[in-house]
Short mmCIF file of C-alpha atoms in Angstrom, two decimals:
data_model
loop_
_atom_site.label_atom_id
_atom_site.label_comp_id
_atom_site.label_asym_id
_atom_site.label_seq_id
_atom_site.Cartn_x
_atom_site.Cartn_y
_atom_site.Cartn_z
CA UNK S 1 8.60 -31.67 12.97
CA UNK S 2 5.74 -28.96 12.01
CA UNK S 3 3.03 -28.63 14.57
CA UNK S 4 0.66 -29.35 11.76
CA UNK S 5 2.47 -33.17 11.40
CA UNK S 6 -0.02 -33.93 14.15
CA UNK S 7 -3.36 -33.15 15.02
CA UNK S 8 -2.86 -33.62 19.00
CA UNK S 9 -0.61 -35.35 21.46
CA UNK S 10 -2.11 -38.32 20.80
CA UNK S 11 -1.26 -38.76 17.29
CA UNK S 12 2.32 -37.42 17.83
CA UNK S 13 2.49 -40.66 20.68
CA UNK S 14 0.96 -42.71 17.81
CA UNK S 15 3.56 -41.47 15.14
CA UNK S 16 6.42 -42.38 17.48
CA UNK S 17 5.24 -45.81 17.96
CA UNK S 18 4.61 -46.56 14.18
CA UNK S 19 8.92 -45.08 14.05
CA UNK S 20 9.44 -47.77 16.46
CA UNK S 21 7.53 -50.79 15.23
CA UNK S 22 9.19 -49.48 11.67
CA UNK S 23 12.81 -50.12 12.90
CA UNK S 24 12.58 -53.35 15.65
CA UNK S 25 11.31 -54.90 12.12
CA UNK S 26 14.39 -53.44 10.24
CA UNK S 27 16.40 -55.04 12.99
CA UNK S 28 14.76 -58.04 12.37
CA UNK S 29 14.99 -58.76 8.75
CA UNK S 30 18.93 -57.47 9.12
CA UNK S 31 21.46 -60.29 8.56
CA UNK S 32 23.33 -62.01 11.25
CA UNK S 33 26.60 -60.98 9.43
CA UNK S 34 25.05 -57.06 8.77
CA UNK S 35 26.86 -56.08 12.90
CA UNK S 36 27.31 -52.46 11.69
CA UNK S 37 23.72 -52.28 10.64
CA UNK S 38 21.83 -53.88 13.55
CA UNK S 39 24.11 -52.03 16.12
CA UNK S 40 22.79 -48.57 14.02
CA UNK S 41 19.33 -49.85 14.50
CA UNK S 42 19.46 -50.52 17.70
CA UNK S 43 20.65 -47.37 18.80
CA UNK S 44 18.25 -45.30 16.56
CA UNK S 45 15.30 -47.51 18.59
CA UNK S 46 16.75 -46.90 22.07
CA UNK S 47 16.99 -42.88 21.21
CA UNK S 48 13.85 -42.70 20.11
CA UNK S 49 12.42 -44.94 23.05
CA UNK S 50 14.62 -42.36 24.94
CA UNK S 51 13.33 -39.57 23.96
CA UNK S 52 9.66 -41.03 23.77
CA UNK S 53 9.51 -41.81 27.52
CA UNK S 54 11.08 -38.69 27.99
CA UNK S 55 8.13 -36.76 26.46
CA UNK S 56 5.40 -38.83 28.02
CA UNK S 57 6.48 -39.03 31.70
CA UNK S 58 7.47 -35.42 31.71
CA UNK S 59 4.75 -33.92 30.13
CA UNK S 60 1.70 -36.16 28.75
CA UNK S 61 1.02 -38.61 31.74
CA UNK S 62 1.25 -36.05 34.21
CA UNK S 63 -1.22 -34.17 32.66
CA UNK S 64 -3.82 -37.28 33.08
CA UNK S 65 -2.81 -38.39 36.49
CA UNK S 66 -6.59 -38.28 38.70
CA UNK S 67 -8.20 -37.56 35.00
CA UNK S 68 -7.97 -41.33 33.73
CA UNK S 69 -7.51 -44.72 35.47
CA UNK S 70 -4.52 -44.51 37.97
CA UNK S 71 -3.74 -47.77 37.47
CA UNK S 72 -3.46 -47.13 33.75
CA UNK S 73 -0.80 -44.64 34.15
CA UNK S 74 0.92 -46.81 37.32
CA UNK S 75 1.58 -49.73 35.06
CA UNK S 76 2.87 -47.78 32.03
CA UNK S 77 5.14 -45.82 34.05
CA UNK S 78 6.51 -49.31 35.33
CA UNK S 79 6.68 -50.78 31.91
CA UNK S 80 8.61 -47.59 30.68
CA UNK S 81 10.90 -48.53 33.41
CA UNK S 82 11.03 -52.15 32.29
CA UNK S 83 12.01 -50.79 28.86
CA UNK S 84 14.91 -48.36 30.15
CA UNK S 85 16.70 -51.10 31.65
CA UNK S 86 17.27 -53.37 28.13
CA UNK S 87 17.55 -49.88 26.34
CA UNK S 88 20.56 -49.09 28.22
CA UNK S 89 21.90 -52.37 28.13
CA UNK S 90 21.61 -52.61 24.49
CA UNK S 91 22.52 -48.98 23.94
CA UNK S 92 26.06 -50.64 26.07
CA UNK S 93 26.54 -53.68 23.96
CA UNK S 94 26.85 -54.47 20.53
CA UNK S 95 25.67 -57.15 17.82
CA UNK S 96 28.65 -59.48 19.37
CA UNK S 97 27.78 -59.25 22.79
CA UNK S 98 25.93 -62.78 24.28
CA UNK S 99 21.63 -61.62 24.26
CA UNK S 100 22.00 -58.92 22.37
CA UNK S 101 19.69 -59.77 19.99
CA UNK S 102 17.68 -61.77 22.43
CA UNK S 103 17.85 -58.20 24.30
CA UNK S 104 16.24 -56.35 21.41
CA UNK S 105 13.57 -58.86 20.75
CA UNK S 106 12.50 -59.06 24.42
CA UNK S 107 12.15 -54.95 24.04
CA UNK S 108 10.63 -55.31 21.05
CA UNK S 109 7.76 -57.50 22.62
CA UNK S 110 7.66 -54.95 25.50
CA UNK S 111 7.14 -51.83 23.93
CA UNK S 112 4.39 -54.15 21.67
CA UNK S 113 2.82 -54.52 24.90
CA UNK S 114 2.73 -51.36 26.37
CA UNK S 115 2.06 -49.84 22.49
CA UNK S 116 -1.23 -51.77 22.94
CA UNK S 117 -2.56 -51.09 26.40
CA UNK S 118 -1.69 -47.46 25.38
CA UNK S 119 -3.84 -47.78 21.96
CA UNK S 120 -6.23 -50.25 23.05
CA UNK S 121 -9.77 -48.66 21.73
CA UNK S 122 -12.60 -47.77 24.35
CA UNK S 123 -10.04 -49.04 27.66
CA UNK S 124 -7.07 -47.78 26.23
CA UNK S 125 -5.07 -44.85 27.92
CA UNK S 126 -5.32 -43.53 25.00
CA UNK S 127 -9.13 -43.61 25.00
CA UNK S 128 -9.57 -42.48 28.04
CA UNK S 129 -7.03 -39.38 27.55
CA UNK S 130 -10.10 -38.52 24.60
CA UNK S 131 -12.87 -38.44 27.24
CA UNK S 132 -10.67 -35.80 29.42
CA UNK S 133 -10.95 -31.95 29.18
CA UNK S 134 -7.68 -31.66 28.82
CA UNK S 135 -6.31 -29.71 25.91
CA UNK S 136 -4.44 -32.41 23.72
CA UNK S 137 -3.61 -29.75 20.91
CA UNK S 138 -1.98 -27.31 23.50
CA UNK S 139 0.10 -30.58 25.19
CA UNK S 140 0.87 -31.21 21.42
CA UNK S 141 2.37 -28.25 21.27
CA UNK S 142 4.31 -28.83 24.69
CA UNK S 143 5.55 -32.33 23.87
CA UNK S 144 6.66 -31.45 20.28
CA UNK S 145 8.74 -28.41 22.32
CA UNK S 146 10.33 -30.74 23.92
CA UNK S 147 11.14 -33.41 22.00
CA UNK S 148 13.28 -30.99 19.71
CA UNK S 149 14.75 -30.27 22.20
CA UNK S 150 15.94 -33.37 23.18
CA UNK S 151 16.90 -34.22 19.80
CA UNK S 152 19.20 -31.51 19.57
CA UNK S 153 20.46 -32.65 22.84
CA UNK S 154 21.08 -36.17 21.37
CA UNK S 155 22.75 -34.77 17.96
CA UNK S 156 25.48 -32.00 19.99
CA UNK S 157 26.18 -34.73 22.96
CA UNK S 158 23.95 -37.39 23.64
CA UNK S 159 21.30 -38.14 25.98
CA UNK S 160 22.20 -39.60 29.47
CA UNK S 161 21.48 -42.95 29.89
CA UNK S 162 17.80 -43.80 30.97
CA UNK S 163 16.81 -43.84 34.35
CA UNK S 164 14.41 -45.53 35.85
CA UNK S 165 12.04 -43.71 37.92
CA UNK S 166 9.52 -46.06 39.67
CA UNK S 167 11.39 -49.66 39.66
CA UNK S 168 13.71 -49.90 43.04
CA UNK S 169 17.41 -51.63 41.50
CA UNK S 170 18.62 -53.55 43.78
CA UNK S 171 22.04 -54.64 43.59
CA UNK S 172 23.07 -58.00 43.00
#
């Protein structure tokens, strides 16, 4: 990942999302009988959701909180958390399991969602992250830092599973 890949955070966020889209329609158009296939799509969408979330809530929506809306950055925290539940789940499971599928479909429409009110032009968080003074080359820079890192992390031993950070679980 060269620096020069990107010309801010923003379009490193974007790139990540296009990854995403790219493989929940791979999963889609995989066969029912292809289990080896969807269960290596899955996982390569719940590491890079992983490792997307990562980046953002450690680095690029701190950065905006009292810059932008705080609602804007309340909600997508929450959806992130939305998503980390079903990643896990899936990232457990396999092609055989009861809702798996159904599992990656309702994540799919999810990180559509939050893809959206991220990207949405003028009202977007995106949008308003452009009408900030805050140095998206430099936070670039940051986020692509880390995201190697993590990476690495997930080629040597794997990432820990994702943990919610705003959502209270409450046991059933």
């Amino acid at each position: 990942m060269a620096k020069d890949e990107y010309s801010d955070a923003i379009a490193l966020l974007k790139a990540d999302h296009r990854t995403v889209e790219d493989l929940f329609e791979a999963y889609e158009k995989a066969t029912a009988t292809a289990t080896a296939r969807k269960r290596d799509i899955a996982q390569k969408i719940c590491l890079e959701l992983k490792i997307h979330t990562m980046i953002e809530e450690e680095i690029f929506y701190p950065a905006f909180r009292g810059k932008i809306e705080d609602d804007t950055l309340d909600e997508a925290y929450v959806e992130h958390d939305g998503a980390k539940l079903l990643v896990n789940d899936i990232e457990a499971g396999s092609p055989d399991d009861d809702f798996y599928d159904a599992k990656v479909t309702v994540l799919s429409e999810e990180i559509k969602h939050h893809v959206h009110e991220e990207e949405m032009p003028s009202k977007g968080m995106f949008a308003q992250c452009r009408r900030t003074d805050v140095d998206l080359v430099a936070l670039r820079d940051q986020m692509l830092a880390r995201k190697t890192e993590l990476m690495a992390q997930a080629k040597a031993s794997g990432l820990p599973a994702a943990k919610p950070s705003v959502v209270n679980l409450i046991a059933a």
